[in-house]
CSV table of C-alpha atoms in Angstrom, one decimal:
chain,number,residue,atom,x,y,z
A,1,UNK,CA,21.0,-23.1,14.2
A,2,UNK,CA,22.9,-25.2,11.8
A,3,UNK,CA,20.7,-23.8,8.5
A,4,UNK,CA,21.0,-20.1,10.0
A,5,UNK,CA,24.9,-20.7,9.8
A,6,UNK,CA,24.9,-22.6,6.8
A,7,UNK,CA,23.1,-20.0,4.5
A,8,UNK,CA,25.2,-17.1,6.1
A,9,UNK,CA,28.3,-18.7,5.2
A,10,UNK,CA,26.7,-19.2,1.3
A,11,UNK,CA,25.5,-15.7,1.4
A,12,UNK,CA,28.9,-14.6,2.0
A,13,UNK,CA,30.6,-17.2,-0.6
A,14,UNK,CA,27.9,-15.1,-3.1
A,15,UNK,CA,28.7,-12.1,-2.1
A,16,UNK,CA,32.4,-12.2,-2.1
A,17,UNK,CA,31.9,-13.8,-5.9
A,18,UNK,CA,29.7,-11.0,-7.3
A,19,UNK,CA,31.8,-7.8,-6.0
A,20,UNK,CA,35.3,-9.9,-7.6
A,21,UNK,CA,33.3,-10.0,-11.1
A,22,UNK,CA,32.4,-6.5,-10.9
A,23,UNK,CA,35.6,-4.5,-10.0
A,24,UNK,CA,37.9,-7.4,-10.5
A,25,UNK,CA,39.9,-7.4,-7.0
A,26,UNK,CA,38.5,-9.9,-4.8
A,27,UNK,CA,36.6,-7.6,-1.7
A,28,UNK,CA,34.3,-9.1,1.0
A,29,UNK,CA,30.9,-6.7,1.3
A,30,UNK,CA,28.3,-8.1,3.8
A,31,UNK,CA,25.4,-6.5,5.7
A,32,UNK,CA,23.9,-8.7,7.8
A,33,UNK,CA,21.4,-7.0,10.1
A,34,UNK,CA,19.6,-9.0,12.5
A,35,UNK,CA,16.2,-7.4,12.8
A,36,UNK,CA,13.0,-8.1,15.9
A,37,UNK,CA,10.1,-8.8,15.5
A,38,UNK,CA,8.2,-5.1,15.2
A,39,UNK,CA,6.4,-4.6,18.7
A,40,UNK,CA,3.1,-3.6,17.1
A,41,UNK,CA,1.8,-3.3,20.8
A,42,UNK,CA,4.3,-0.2,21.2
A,43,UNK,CA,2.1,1.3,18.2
A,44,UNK,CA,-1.3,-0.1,19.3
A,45,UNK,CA,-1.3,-1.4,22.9
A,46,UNK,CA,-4.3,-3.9,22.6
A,47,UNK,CA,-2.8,-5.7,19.5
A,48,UNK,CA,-2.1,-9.1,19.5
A,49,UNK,CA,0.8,-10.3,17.4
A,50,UNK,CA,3.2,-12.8,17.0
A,51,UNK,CA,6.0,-11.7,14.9
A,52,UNK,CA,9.0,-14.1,14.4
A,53,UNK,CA,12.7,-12.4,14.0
A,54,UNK,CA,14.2,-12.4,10.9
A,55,UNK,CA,17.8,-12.7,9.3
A,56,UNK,CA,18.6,-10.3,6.1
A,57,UNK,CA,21.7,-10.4,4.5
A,58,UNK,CA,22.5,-8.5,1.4
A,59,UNK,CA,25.0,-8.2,-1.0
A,60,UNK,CA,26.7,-4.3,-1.3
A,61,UNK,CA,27.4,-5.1,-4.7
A,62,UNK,CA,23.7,-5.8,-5.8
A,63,UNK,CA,22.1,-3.0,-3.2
A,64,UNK,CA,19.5,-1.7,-5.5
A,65,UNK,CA,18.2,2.0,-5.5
A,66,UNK,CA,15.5,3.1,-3.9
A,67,UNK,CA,14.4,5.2,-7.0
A,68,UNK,CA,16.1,2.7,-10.1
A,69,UNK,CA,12.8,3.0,-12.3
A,70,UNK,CA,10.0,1.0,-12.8
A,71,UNK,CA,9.9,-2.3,-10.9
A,72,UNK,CA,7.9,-5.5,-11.8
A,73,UNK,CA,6.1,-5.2,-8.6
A,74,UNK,CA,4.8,-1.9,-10.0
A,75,UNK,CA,3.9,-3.0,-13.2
A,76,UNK,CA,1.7,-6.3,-11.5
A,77,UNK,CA,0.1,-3.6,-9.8
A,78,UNK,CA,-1.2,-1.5,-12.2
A,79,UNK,CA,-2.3,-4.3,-13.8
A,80,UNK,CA,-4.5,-5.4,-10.9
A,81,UNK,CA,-6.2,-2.0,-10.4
A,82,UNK,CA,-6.3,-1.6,-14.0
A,83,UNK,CA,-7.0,-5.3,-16.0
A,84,UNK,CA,-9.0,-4.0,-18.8
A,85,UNK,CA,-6.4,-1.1,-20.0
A,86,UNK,CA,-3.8,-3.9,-21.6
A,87,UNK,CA,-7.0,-4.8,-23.8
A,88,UNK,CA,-8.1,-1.8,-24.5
A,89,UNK,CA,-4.6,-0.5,-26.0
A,90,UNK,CA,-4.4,-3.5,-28.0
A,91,UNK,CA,-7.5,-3.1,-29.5
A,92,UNK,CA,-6.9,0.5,-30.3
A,93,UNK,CA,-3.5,-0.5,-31.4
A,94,UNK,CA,-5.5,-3.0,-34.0
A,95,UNK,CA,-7.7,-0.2,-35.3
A,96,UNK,CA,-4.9,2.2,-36.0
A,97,UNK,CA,-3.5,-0.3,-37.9
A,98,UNK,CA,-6.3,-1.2,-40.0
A,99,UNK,CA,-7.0,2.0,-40.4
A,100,UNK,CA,-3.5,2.5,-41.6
A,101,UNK,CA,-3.9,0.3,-44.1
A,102,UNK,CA,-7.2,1.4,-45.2
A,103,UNK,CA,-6.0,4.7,-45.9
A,104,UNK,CA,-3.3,3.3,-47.9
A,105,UNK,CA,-5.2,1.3,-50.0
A,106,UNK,CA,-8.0,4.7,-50.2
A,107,UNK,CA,-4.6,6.7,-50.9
A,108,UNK,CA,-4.0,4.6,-54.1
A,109,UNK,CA,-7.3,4.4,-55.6
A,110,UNK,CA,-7.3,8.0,-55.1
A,111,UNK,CA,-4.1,8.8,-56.8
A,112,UNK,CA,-5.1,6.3,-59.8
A,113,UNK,CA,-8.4,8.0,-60.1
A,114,UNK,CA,-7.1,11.7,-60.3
A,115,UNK,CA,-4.6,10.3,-62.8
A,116,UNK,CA,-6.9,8.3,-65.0
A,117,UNK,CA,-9.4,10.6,-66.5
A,118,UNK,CA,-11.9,7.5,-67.0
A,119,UNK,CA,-12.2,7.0,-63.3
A,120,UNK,CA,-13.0,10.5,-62.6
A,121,UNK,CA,-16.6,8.8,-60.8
A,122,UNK,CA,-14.3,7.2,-58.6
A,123,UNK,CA,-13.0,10.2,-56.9
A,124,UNK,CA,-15.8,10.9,-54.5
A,125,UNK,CA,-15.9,7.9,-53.1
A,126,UNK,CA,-11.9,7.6,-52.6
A,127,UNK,CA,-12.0,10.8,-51.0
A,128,UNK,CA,-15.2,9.8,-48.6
A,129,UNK,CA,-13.2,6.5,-47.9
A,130,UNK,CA,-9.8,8.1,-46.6
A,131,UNK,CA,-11.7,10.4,-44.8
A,132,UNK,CA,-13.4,8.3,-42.7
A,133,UNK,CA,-10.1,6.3,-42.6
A,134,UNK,CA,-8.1,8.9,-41.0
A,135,UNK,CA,-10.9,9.9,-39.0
A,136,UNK,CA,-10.4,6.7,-37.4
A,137,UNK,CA,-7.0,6.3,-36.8
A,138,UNK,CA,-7.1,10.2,-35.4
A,139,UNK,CA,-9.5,9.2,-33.1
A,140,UNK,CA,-8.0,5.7,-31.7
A,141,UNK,CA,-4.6,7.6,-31.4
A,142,UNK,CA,-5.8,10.0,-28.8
A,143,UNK,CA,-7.7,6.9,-27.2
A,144,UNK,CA,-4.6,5.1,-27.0
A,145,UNK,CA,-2.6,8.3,-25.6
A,146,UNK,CA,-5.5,9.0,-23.0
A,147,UNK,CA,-4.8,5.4,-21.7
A,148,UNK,CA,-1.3,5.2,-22.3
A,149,UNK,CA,-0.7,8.8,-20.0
A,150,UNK,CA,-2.7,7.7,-16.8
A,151,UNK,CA,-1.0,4.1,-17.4
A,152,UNK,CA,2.8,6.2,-17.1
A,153,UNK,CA,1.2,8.7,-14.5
A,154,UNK,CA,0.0,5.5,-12.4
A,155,UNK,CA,3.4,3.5,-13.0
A,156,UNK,CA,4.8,6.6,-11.7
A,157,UNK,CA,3.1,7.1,-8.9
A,158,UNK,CA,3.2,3.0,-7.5
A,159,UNK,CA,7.5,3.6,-8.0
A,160,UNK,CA,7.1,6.5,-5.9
A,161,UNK,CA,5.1,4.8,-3.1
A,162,UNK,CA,7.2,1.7,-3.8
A,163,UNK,CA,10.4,3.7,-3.0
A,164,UNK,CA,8.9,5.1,-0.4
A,165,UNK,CA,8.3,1.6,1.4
A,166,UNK,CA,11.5,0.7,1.4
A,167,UNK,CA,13.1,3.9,2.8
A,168,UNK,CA,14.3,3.2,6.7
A,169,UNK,CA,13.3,4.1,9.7
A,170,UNK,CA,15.0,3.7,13.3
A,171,UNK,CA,12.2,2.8,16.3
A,172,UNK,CA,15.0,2.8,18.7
A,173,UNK,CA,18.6,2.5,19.0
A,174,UNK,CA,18.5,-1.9,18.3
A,175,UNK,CA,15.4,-1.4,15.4
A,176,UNK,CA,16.1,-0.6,12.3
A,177,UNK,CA,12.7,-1.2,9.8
A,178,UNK,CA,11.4,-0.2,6.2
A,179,UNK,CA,8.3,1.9,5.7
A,180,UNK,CA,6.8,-1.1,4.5
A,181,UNK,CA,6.8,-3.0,7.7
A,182,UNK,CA,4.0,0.0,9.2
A,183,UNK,CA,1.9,-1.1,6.4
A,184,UNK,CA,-2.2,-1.9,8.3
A,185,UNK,CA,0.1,-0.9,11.5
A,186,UNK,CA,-0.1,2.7,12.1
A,187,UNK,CA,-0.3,6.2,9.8
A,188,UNK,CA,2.2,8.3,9.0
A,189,UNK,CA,3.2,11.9,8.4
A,190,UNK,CA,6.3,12.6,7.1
A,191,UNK,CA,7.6,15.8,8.3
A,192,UNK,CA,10.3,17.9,5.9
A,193,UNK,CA,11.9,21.1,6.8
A,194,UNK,CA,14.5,22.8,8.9
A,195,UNK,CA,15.2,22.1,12.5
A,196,UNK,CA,13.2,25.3,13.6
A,197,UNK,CA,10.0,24.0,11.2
A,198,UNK,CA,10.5,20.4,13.3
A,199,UNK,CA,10.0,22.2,16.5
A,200,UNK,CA,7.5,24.2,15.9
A,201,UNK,CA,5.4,21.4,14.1
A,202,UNK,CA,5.9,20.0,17.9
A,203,UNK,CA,4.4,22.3,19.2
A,204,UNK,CA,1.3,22.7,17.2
A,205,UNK,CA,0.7,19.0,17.9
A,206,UNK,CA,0.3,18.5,21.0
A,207,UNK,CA,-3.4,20.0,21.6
A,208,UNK,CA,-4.2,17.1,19.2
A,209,UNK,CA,-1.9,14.1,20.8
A,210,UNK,CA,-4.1,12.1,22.2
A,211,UNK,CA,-6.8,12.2,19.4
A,212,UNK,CA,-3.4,11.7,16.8
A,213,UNK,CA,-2.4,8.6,19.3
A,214,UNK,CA,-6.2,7.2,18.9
A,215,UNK,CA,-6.0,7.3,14.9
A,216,UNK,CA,-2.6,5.7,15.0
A,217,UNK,CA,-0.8,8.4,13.7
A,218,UNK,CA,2.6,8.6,13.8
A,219,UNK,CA,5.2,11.7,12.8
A,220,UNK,CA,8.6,10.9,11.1
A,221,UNK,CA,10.6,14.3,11.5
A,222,UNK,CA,13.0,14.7,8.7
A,223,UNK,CA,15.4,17.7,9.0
A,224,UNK,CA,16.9,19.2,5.8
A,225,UNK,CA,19.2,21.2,7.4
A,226,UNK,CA,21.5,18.2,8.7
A,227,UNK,CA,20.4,19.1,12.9
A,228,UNK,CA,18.7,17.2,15.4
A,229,UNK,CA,15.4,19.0,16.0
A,230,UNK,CA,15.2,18.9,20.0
A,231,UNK,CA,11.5,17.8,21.3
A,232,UNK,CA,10.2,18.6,24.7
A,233,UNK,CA,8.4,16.6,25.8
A,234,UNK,CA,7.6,16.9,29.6
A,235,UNK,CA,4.8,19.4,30.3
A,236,UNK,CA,4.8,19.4,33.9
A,237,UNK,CA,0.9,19.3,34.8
A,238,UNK,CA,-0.3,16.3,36.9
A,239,UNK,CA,-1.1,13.8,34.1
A,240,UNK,CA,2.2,14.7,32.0
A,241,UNK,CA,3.4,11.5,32.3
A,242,UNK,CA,0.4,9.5,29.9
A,243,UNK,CA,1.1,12.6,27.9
A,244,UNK,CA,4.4,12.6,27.7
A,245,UNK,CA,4.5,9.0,26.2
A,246,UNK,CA,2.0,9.6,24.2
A,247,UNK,CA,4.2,12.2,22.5
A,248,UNK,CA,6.8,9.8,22.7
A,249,UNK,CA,4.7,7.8,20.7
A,250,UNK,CA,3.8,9.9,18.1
A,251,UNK,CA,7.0,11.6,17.3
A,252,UNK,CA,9.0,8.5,17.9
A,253,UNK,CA,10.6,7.6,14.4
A,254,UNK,CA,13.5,9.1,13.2
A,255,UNK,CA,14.9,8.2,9.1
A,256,UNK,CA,17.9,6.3,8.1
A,257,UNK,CA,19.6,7.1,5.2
A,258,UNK,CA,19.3,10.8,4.9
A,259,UNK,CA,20.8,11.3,1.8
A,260,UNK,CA,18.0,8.3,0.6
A,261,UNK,CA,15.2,10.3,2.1
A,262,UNK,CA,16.3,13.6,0.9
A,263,UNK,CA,16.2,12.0,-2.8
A,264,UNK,CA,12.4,10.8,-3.2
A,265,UNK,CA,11.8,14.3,-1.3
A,266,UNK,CA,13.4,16.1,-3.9
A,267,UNK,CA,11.5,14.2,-6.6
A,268,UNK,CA,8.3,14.7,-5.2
A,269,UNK,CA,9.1,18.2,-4.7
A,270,UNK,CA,10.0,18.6,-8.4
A,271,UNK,CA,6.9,16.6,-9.5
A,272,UNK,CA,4.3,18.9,-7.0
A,273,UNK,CA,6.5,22.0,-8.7
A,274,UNK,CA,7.9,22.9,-5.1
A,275,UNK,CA,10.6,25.3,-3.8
A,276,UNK,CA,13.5,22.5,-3.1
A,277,UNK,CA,13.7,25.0,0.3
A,278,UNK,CA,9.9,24.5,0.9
A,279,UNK,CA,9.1,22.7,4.5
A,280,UNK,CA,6.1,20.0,3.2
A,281,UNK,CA,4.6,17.3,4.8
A,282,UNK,CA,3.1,14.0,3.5
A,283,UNK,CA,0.2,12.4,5.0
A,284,UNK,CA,-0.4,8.3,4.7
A,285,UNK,CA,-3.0,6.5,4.4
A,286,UNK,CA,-3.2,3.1,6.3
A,287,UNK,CA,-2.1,1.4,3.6
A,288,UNK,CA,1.1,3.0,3.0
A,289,UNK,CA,-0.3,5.0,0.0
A,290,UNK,CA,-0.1,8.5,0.1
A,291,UNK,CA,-3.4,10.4,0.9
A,292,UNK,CA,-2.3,14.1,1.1
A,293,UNK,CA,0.4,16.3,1.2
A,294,UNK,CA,1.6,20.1,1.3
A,295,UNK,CA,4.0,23.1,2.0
A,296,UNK,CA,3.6,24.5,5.4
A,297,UNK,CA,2.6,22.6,8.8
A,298,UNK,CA,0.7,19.7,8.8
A,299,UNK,CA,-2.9,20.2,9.5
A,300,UNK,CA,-3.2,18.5,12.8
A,301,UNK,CA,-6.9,19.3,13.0
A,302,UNK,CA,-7.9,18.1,10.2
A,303,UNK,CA,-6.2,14.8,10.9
A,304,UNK,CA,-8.4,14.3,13.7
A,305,UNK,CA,-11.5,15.4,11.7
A,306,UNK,CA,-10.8,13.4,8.8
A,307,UNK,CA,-9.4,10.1,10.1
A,308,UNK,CA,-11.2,7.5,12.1
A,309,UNK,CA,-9.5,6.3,14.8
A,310,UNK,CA,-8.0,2.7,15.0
A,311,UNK,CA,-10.4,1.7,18.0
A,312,UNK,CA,-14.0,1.2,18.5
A,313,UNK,CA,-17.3,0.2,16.5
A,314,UNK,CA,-16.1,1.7,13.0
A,315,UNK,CA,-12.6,0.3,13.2
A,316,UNK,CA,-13.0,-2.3,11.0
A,317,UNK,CA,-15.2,-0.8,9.0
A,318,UNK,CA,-13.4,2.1,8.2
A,319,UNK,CA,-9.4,0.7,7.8
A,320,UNK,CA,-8.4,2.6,4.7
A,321,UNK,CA,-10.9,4.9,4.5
A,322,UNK,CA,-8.3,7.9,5.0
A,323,UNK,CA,-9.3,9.6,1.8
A,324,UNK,CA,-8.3,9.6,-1.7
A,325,UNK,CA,-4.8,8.5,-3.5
A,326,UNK,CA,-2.8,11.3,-4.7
């Protein structure tokens, strides 16, 4: 208890310090938010898991962005799924540069020979010499921009995901957690579009809730038009109530921080070449990675034909296997 009190008085010593040097009146900033442990058993009933609660205090003054360019985390990670590129590029970096020179040197001899009528013999071989030399350097200068594209378009794509993990979500009105934290937990499917699209992706769900419950799929509905879509979900036969939280299950996530949300939306939007008005959905893979997305409603069958579901004989086996990163 002591520490706990101890580094929340510090935190707020720091904070109180950093927003003084930056607008230069002194101005006390601090979110502390005191967050439980995530009840994976409300995701996946049979799961056993001891999560300890947290304390996470963070100064308003240093909040960072959720879209504030490339991080470091990014950059390790491209690394990791991509060790040999860093070689490569300096390697090819190394030819254009002796080839560079080459030509140069190839360059000179050929200027001195077309001046100097006694080294006319010399010509030919000049000429075949900065050929070949620019032949080189052409050709390990597209290498190098072949690797250095799918090195930007792969940066690009771990910010985006990396963003994405640290947008909010609410689980009920005390629990307040980042995408992150549903990371090997459950899949979601992020749901965009007016109030009216919300309802009626509702609807075309629950055929498939209890096969979308079994893969661990989970729906966070995010309105653009500012409303609360309204969900029904009582549907009166004799088992409704298993349904019923079963749908409860599946669409229970709501975002926090629309304006945050809205953001990477709009950048994925513009990326994809999509209508800022169009209703999409994202699909994720277990992981957190994104494993399909479009405009329109969500595809609920072919969640359920394309997923394995969290339980049983291929479980194990098949974690992650939810198709290929986009």
């Amino acid at each position: 208890m002591a520490m706990v009190v101890v580094t929340t008085v510090s935190s707020i010593i720091r904070c109180s310090y950093m927003d003084h040097r930056r607008s230069g009146t002194p101005r006390l900033k601090l979110y502390s938010t005191l967050i439980p442990p995530i009840d994976r058993a409300f995701f996946l009933p049979q799961s056993k898991t001891r999560v300890f609660p947290s304390v996470s205090i963070t100064c308003a003054a240093n909040k960072p962005s959720s879209s504030s360019g490339i991080s470091s985390t990014a950059k390790i990670r491209s690394e990791v799924l991509s060790p040999f590129r860093t070689v490569r590029m300096f390697f090819y970096l190394a030819f254009i540069a002796s080839g560079s020179l080459g030509g140069l040197i190839a360059l000179s001899q050929l200027i001195g020979a077309l001046t100097n009528a006694s080294r006319a013999a010399e010509v030919p071989n000049s000429v075949s010499g900065l050929g070949i030399d620019i032949a080189a350097v052409s050709l390990f200068s597209f290498l190098y921009s072949i690797d250095n594209n799918a090195k930007n378009t792969q940066l690009a794509r771990l910010s985006r995901e990396e963003n994405l993990s640290n947008l909010q979500l609410r689980v009920d009105e005390k629990r307040v957690i980042p995408v992150s934290s549903l990371r090997g937990i459950v899949r979601l499917v992020i749901v965009a579009g007016p109030s009216s699209f919300m309802s009626e992706s509702f609807k075309l769900s629950q055929p498939y809730t209890e096969k979308l419950v079994e893969r661990g799929i989970v729906v966070v509905p995010f309105a653009t038009d500012g409303s609360n879509p309204e969900f029904d979900f009582n549907d009166g036969s004799e088992e409704g109530g298993v349904i019923d939280n079963k749908r409860k299950r599946l669409w229970q996530l709501s975002p926090v921080y629309p304006a945050e949300w809205s953001k990477w939306l709009d950048e994925q939007k513009k990326i994809a070449k999509v209508s800022p008005e169009s209703p999409v959905y994202l699909s994720l893979r277990l992981d957190g990675r994104v494993r399909g997305s479009g405009v329109g409603y969500p595809p609920w069958n072919a969640f359920v034909v394309q997923i394995p579901p969290m339980k049983g004989m291929w479980s194990g086996l098949l974690d992650g296997m939810d198709g290929r990163v986009l």
